[in-house]
Amino acid sequence: MKTTRTLFRTTLVAAAAAVLSTAAFAQAGAKLKVGLMLPYTGTFAALGNAIENGFKLYVTEQGGKIAGREVEFVKVDDESDPSKATDNVNKLVKRDNVDVLIGTVHSGVAMAMAKVAKESGTLLIVPNAGADAVTGPMCAPNIFRSSFSNWQPGYAMGEVMAKKGIKKVATITWKYAAGDESVKGFKEAFEKGGGTVVKELNLPFPNVEFQALLTDIAATKPDAVFTFFAGGGAVKFVKDYAAAGLKKTIPLYGSGFLTDGTLDAQGADAEGLFTALHYADSMEIAKDKTFRLAYAKTYKLQPDVYAVQGYDAAQILGIGLKAVNGDTSKKAEFAKAVEAAKIDSPRGTFSLSKAHNPVQDIYLRQVVGKENKLVGVASKALADPARGCKM
Ligand code: PHB
């Protein structure tokens, strides 16, 4: 029979073993739970898939592990629906206990994710959504973005169009954070350069009934149009713009999402369009060449900007996790490593600003056949102003 003393000792030993195994878990044993919250249905479905592909390509290159920890994915289709976003992200954080959140595409959904990440302290890496607030007023030590802010491509295109001597522009976009902020960034640079925005048109996300707005553009007769649309909506907009006969009379410009991952579907209607983005086809960047080959081989698809952002989200996670030996609880050390890093991206090397948004070249591209051909650098090492970020 065991005495009280030996019982006590046995309990102590068991407790010590439990503590040890928790520590060992974090270091080596336990899988890294990655919550992928992305759109797998709706107008942004293709974007969500490309992000997942890019992310997984990096993990595969690392032998299925990040910083020595095997990766396990938990997936949620966020449907690009902000009204479901808080519930969706809470499922990943509270029910599934993920170590890190990766998401999403839609700015409204991303803001809900950022709020939960900030409150719970869960690591969040945003692989697309440009919501200025995520690296502005909502910025936090545990929140990172591998993509862009909505302000960035808009601002770069505003500079380009003003320099071209274009004077009067109409804008058209979806009425939500990404559309509003792309136009705002555009307007800031365009008006600084001497241009005027004569009309701002919009429609609710994700509507694609463009006809009345196109009639308005035809009647307004601006020198050019600036737009933000993406995914399925961008395909339809470019086709409708051409079908309305506007392509020949009023040049169309946009944030590069207008023609990224969409060219097969847009066909000749996209030919010749100029856009601004942090990625382009046919770049002379060694990392891009190996990335494109590997992506095409793995998925039998050409990568686009979304695939690059997914890949870079995984790279950021890898850099941070290596610095903490896989221990996601060491948030400050994780952030320090990522903040100091030069990220070897297919888009070209970039670093993160203090607010954790990429400081990056924004390229001017033109559609030639099935490519967004690099024309030049529209804005070198462009940093989002991070208005409202206190960190
Ligand atoms: C956004 O909602 O922030 C968004 C969506 C799709 C894009 C770019 C930005 O291609």
Coordinates of C-alpha atoms and ligand atoms in Angstrom, one line a residue:
M1 CA 0.0 0.0 0.0
K2 CA 1.2 3.5 -0.8
T3 CA 1.9 5.8 2.0
T4 CA 0.6 9.4 1.8
R5 CA 4.2 10.4 1.3
T6 CA 4.8 8.3 -1.8
L7 CA 1.4 9.3 -3.2
F8 CA 2.4 12.9 -2.8
R9 CA 5.8 12.2 -4.5
T10 CA 4.0 10.4 -7.4
T11 CA 1.7 13.4 -7.9
L12 CA 4.6 15.8 -7.9
V13 CA 6.5 13.7 -10.5
A14 CA 3.4 13.6 -12.7
A15 CA 2.9 17.3 -12.4
A16 CA 6.6 18.0 -13.3
A17 CA 6.3 15.7 -16.3
A18 CA 3.2 17.5 -17.4
V19 CA 5.0 20.9 -17.3
L20 CA 7.9 19.4 -19.1
S21 CA 5.8 18.0 -21.8
T22 CA 4.0 21.3 -22.3
A23 CA 7.4 23.0 -22.8
A24 CA 8.6 20.2 -25.1
F25 CA 5.3 20.5 -27.0
A26 CA 5.9 24.1 -27.8
Q27 CA 9.5 23.4 -28.9
A28 CA 9.2 20.3 -31.0
G29 CA 6.4 17.8 -30.5
A30 CA 3.1 19.6 -31.0
K31 CA 1.8 20.5 -34.4
L32 CA 1.5 24.2 -35.3
K33 CA -2.2 24.9 -35.8
V34 CA -2.6 27.4 -38.6
G35 CA -6.1 28.8 -39.0
L36 CA -6.8 29.7 -42.6
M37 CA -9.7 32.1 -42.8
L38 CA -10.2 32.8 -46.5
P39 CA -13.0 33.1 -49.0
Y40 CA -13.6 29.8 -50.8
T41 CA -16.9 30.8 -52.3
G42 CA -18.2 34.1 -53.9
T43 CA -16.5 36.7 -56.0
F44 CA -13.1 36.3 -54.2
A45 CA -13.0 32.5 -54.2
A46 CA -10.1 32.2 -56.6
L47 CA -8.1 34.7 -54.5
G48 CA -8.6 32.6 -51.4
N49 CA -7.4 29.5 -53.2
A50 CA -4.3 31.2 -54.6
I51 CA -3.4 32.5 -51.1
E52 CA -3.7 29.0 -49.7
N53 CA -1.7 27.5 -52.6
G54 CA 1.1 30.1 -52.0
F55 CA 1.2 29.5 -48.3
K56 CA 1.3 25.7 -48.7
L57 CA 4.0 25.9 -51.3
Y58 CA 6.3 27.5 -48.7
V59 CA 5.4 24.9 -46.1
T60 CA 6.1 22.1 -48.6
E61 CA 9.5 23.7 -49.4
Q62 CA 10.3 23.5 -45.7
G63 CA 9.5 19.8 -45.6
G64 CA 6.0 20.3 -44.2
K65 CA 7.3 22.1 -41.1
I66 CA 7.7 25.7 -40.0
A67 CA 10.5 26.2 -37.5
G68 CA 10.6 22.5 -36.8
R69 CA 6.9 22.2 -36.1
E70 CA 4.7 20.1 -38.3
V71 CA 1.8 22.2 -39.7
E72 CA -1.8 21.4 -39.2
F73 CA -4.4 23.5 -41.1
V74 CA -7.9 24.4 -39.9
K75 CA -9.9 26.1 -42.6
V76 CA -12.9 28.4 -42.5
D77 CA -14.7 29.8 -45.6
D78 CA -15.4 33.4 -44.6
E79 CA -17.5 34.0 -47.8
S80 CA -16.2 37.6 -47.8
D81 CA -19.1 38.3 -45.5
P82 CA -18.3 40.8 -42.7
S83 CA -21.6 40.0 -40.9
K84 CA -20.2 36.4 -40.2
A85 CA -16.6 37.4 -39.6
T86 CA -16.5 37.7 -35.8
D87 CA -18.2 34.3 -35.3
N88 CA -15.9 32.7 -37.9
V89 CA -12.7 34.1 -36.3
N90 CA -13.9 33.2 -32.8
K91 CA -14.4 29.6 -33.9
L92 CA -10.7 29.4 -34.9
V93 CA -9.4 31.2 -31.8
K94 CA -11.7 29.8 -29.1
R95 CA -12.9 26.4 -30.4
D96 CA -9.9 25.3 -32.4
N97 CA -7.2 27.1 -30.4
V98 CA -5.1 28.0 -33.4
D99 CA -1.6 29.2 -32.9
V100 CA -1.8 31.7 -35.7
L101 CA -4.5 33.2 -37.9
I102 CA -3.9 33.7 -41.6
G103 CA -6.6 35.8 -43.3
T104 CA -8.2 37.3 -45.3
V105 CA -9.0 38.8 -48.6
H106 CA -11.9 41.2 -47.8
S107 CA -11.1 44.4 -45.9
G108 CA -14.3 44.3 -43.8
V109 CA -13.8 40.7 -42.7
A110 CA -10.1 41.5 -42.0
M111 CA -11.0 44.3 -39.6
A112 CA -13.1 41.9 -37.6
M113 CA -10.2 39.5 -37.5
A114 CA -7.8 42.2 -36.4
K115 CA -10.1 43.2 -33.5
V116 CA -10.3 39.6 -32.2
A117 CA -6.5 39.2 -32.7
K118 CA -5.8 42.3 -30.8
E119 CA -8.1 41.4 -28.0
S120 CA -6.9 37.8 -27.7
G121 CA -3.3 38.3 -28.5
T122 CA -3.4 35.6 -31.3
L123 CA -0.8 36.1 -34.0
L124 CA -2.5 37.4 -37.2
I125 CA -0.9 37.6 -40.7
V126 CA -3.1 39.3 -43.3
P127 CA -2.3 37.8 -46.7
N128 CA -4.4 40.3 -48.8
A129 CA -7.0 42.6 -47.3
G130 CA -5.7 46.2 -47.6
A131 CA -7.9 47.8 -44.9
D132 CA -5.8 50.8 -44.0
A133 CA -7.0 50.5 -40.3
V134 CA -5.2 47.1 -39.9
T135 CA -1.9 48.8 -40.0
G136 CA -3.3 52.1 -38.9
P137 CA -5.5 52.6 -35.8
M138 CA -5.8 48.9 -35.2
C139 CA -2.1 48.2 -35.5
A140 CA -0.7 45.8 -32.8
P141 CA 2.6 43.9 -32.0
N142 CA 0.9 40.6 -33.0
I143 CA -0.6 41.8 -36.3
F144 CA 1.3 41.6 -39.6
R145 CA 0.5 42.1 -43.3
S146 CA 2.2 40.4 -46.2
S147 CA 0.3 42.3 -48.9
F148 CA -0.4 46.0 -49.1
S149 CA -2.6 48.8 -47.7
N150 CA -5.4 49.9 -49.9
W151 CA -3.8 53.4 -50.0
Q152 CA -0.6 52.1 -51.6
P153 CA -1.6 51.0 -55.2
G154 CA -4.1 53.9 -55.3
Y155 CA -1.6 56.5 -54.4
A156 CA 1.0 55.2 -56.9
M157 CA -1.6 55.2 -59.7
G158 CA -2.6 58.8 -58.7
E159 CA 1.1 59.9 -59.2
V160 CA 1.4 58.1 -62.5
M161 CA -1.8 59.6 -64.0
A162 CA -1.0 63.1 -62.8
K163 CA 2.4 62.8 -64.4
K164 CA 0.8 61.7 -67.6
G165 CA -0.9 65.1 -67.7
I166 CA -4.4 63.6 -67.2
K167 CA -6.7 66.3 -65.7
K168 CA -10.2 65.1 -65.0
V169 CA -10.9 61.6 -63.7
A170 CA -14.1 59.7 -62.7
T171 CA -13.7 56.9 -60.1
I172 CA -15.8 53.8 -59.8
T173 CA -15.6 51.1 -57.2
W174 CA -17.5 49.0 -54.6
K175 CA -18.7 50.9 -51.6
Y176 CA -16.6 49.4 -48.8
A177 CA -13.3 49.9 -47.1
A178 CA -11.1 48.6 -50.0
G179 CA -12.9 50.6 -52.7
D180 CA -13.2 53.8 -50.6
E181 CA -9.5 53.7 -49.5
S182 CA -8.1 52.9 -52.9
V183 CA -10.0 55.9 -54.3
K184 CA -8.8 58.0 -51.3
G185 CA -5.2 57.1 -51.9
F186 CA -5.6 57.8 -55.6
K187 CA -7.2 61.1 -55.0
E188 CA -4.5 62.2 -52.6
A189 CA -1.7 61.8 -55.1
F190 CA -3.7 62.8 -58.2
E191 CA -4.9 66.1 -56.7
K192 CA -1.5 66.8 -55.3
G193 CA -0.2 66.4 -58.9
G194 CA -2.7 68.9 -60.3
G195 CA -5.6 66.6 -61.3
T196 CA -9.3 66.7 -60.3
V197 CA -11.7 63.9 -59.4
V198 CA -14.9 65.1 -61.1
K199 CA -17.1 62.2 -60.1
E200 CA -17.0 59.3 -57.6
L201 CA -19.3 56.4 -58.5
N202 CA -19.9 53.3 -56.5
L203 CA -22.1 50.3 -55.9
P204 CA -22.5 47.9 -53.0
F205 CA -20.1 45.0 -52.7
P206 CA -20.3 42.5 -54.4
N207 CA -22.8 43.8 -56.9
V208 CA -21.9 43.8 -60.6
E209 CA -24.8 45.7 -62.2
F210 CA -22.6 48.3 -63.7
Q211 CA -24.8 49.5 -66.6
A212 CA -26.3 52.7 -65.0
L213 CA -22.9 53.8 -63.8
L214 CA -21.2 53.2 -67.2
T215 CA -23.9 55.4 -68.7
D216 CA -23.1 58.1 -66.2
I217 CA -19.4 57.8 -67.1
A218 CA -20.2 58.2 -70.8
A219 CA -22.3 61.3 -70.1
T220 CA -19.6 62.8 -67.8
K221 CA -16.8 62.4 -70.4
P222 CA -13.8 62.5 -68.0
D223 CA -10.3 62.2 -69.5
A224 CA -9.9 58.8 -67.8
V225 CA -11.4 56.5 -65.2
F226 CA -9.7 55.1 -62.1
T227 CA -11.1 51.9 -60.5
F228 CA -10.8 49.3 -57.8
F229 CA -12.4 45.9 -58.5
A230 CA -11.1 42.5 -57.9
G231 CA -11.8 38.8 -58.6
G232 CA -15.0 37.9 -60.3
G233 CA -16.3 41.5 -60.1
A234 CA -13.2 42.8 -61.9
V235 CA -13.7 40.2 -64.7
K236 CA -17.2 41.5 -65.3
F237 CA -16.3 45.2 -65.0
V238 CA -13.6 45.0 -67.6
K239 CA -15.8 43.2 -70.0
D240 CA -18.8 45.5 -69.4
Y241 CA -16.5 48.6 -69.8
A242 CA -15.4 47.4 -73.2
A243 CA -18.9 46.3 -74.3
A244 CA -20.3 49.7 -73.4
G245 CA -17.8 51.1 -76.0
L246 CA -15.9 53.1 -73.3
K247 CA -12.5 51.4 -73.7
K248 CA -11.8 53.2 -76.9
T249 CA -12.9 56.7 -75.7
I250 CA -12.1 56.9 -72.0
P251 CA -8.9 55.1 -70.9
L252 CA -9.4 52.9 -67.9
Y253 CA -6.8 52.6 -65.1
G254 CA -6.8 50.8 -61.8
S255 CA -5.2 49.2 -58.8
G256 CA -3.6 46.1 -60.3
F257 CA -6.2 43.7 -58.8
L258 CA -8.3 44.8 -61.8
T259 CA -6.3 42.5 -64.0
D260 CA -4.5 40.1 -61.7
G261 CA -5.5 36.4 -61.8
T262 CA -8.3 37.5 -64.2
L263 CA -6.7 37.7 -67.7
D264 CA -7.9 34.3 -68.9
A265 CA -11.5 35.3 -68.3
Q266 CA -11.1 38.9 -69.5
G267 CA -9.4 38.1 -72.8
A268 CA -9.0 40.9 -75.3
D269 CA -11.2 43.3 -73.3
A270 CA -8.2 43.7 -70.9
E271 CA -5.6 44.2 -73.6
G272 CA -3.5 47.4 -73.1
L273 CA -4.9 48.3 -69.6
F274 CA -2.4 50.1 -67.3
T275 CA -2.6 49.3 -63.6
A276 CA -0.4 49.7 -60.5
L277 CA 0.5 46.9 -58.1
H278 CA 3.3 45.4 -56.0
Y279 CA 3.7 42.5 -58.4
A280 CA 4.0 42.1 -62.1
D281 CA 4.7 39.3 -64.7
S282 CA 8.0 38.8 -66.5
M283 CA 10.2 40.5 -63.9
E284 CA 13.9 39.9 -63.8
I285 CA 13.9 38.7 -60.2
A286 CA 15.6 35.4 -59.4
K287 CA 13.3 34.5 -56.5
D288 CA 10.3 35.2 -58.8
K289 CA 11.6 32.8 -61.4
T290 CA 12.0 29.9 -59.0
F291 CA 8.7 30.7 -57.3
R292 CA 6.8 30.7 -60.6
L293 CA 8.4 27.4 -61.8
A294 CA 7.6 25.7 -58.5
Y295 CA 4.1 27.1 -58.3
A296 CA 3.3 26.1 -61.9
K297 CA 4.8 22.6 -61.3
T298 CA 2.8 22.0 -58.1
Y299 CA -0.6 23.4 -59.1
K300 CA -0.5 23.4 -62.9
L301 CA -1.5 27.1 -62.7
Q302 CA 0.3 30.4 -63.1
P303 CA 0.7 32.3 -59.8
D304 CA -0.7 35.8 -59.3
V305 CA -0.3 38.5 -56.7
Y306 CA -2.5 36.5 -54.3
A307 CA -0.3 33.4 -54.5
V308 CA 2.7 35.6 -53.8
Q309 CA 1.1 37.2 -50.7
G310 CA 0.2 33.7 -49.4
Y311 CA 3.7 32.5 -49.9
D312 CA 5.1 35.6 -48.1
A313 CA 2.6 35.3 -45.2
A314 CA 4.2 31.8 -44.7
Q315 CA 7.7 33.3 -45.0
I316 CA 6.9 35.9 -42.3
L317 CA 5.6 33.2 -40.1
G318 CA 8.7 31.2 -40.7
I319 CA 11.0 34.1 -39.9
G320 CA 9.2 34.9 -36.6
L321 CA 8.9 31.3 -35.5
K322 CA 12.5 30.4 -36.1
A323 CA 13.5 33.3 -33.9
V324 CA 11.4 31.8 -31.0
N325 CA 12.2 28.2 -31.7
G326 CA 8.5 27.5 -32.6
D327 CA 7.1 29.0 -29.4
T328 CA 4.2 31.2 -30.5
S329 CA 3.8 32.6 -26.9
K330 CA 7.0 34.7 -27.3
K331 CA 5.2 37.5 -29.2
A332 CA 7.7 40.3 -28.6
E333 CA 10.7 38.2 -29.9
F334 CA 8.6 37.1 -32.8
A335 CA 7.8 40.7 -33.7
K336 CA 11.4 41.8 -33.3
A337 CA 12.7 39.2 -35.8
V338 CA 10.0 40.0 -38.4
E339 CA 10.6 43.8 -38.0
A340 CA 14.3 43.3 -38.7
A341 CA 13.9 41.0 -41.6
K342 CA 14.4 41.5 -45.3
I343 CA 11.8 39.3 -46.9
D344 CA 13.0 37.6 -50.0
S345 CA 9.7 37.8 -51.9
P346 CA 8.9 37.0 -55.6
R347 CA 7.8 40.6 -55.8
G348 CA 11.3 41.8 -54.9
T349 CA 12.8 42.1 -51.4
F350 CA 10.7 44.1 -48.9
S351 CA 10.7 44.9 -45.2
L352 CA 7.9 45.7 -42.9
S353 CA 7.2 49.2 -41.6
K354 CA 6.8 49.9 -37.8
A355 CA 3.1 49.3 -38.3
H356 CA 3.9 45.9 -39.9
N357 CA 2.9 46.8 -43.5
P358 CA 5.2 46.0 -46.4
V359 CA 7.4 48.9 -47.6
Q360 CA 7.6 48.0 -51.2
D361 CA 8.0 49.1 -54.9
I362 CA 4.7 49.6 -56.7
Y363 CA 5.0 48.7 -60.3
L364 CA 3.3 50.1 -63.3
R365 CA 2.1 47.2 -65.5
Q366 CA 0.3 46.9 -68.9
V367 CA -1.7 44.0 -70.1
V368 CA -0.1 42.3 -73.0
G369 CA -1.8 39.0 -74.0
K370 CA -2.1 37.0 -70.8
E371 CA 0.5 39.0 -68.8
N372 CA 0.6 42.1 -66.6
K373 CA 3.8 43.1 -68.2
L374 CA 6.2 45.2 -66.1
V375 CA 6.5 48.7 -67.5
G376 CA 8.5 50.3 -64.7
V377 CA 8.5 51.3 -61.0
A378 CA 5.6 53.7 -60.4
S379 CA 6.6 54.3 -56.8
K380 CA 9.9 53.2 -55.2
A381 CA 9.8 51.7 -51.6
L382 CA 6.4 53.2 -51.0
A383 CA 5.4 53.1 -47.3
D384 CA 1.9 53.4 -46.1
P385 CA 1.6 56.5 -43.9
A386 CA 0.1 54.3 -41.1
R387 CA -2.2 57.1 -39.9
G388 CA -3.5 56.5 -36.5
C389 CA -1.0 53.7 -35.6
K390 CA 0.4 54.1 -32.1
M391 CA 3.0 51.4 -31.6
Ligands
PHB1 C1 -9.9 44.1 -49.9 O1 -11.1 43.9 -49.6 O2 -9.1 44.6 -49.1 C2 -9.4 43.6 -51.2 C3 -10.1 42.6 -51.8 C4 -9.6 42.1 -53.0 C5 -8.4 42.6 -53.6 C6 -7.7 43.6 -52.9 C7 -8.2 44.1 -51.7 O3 -7.9 42.1 -54.7

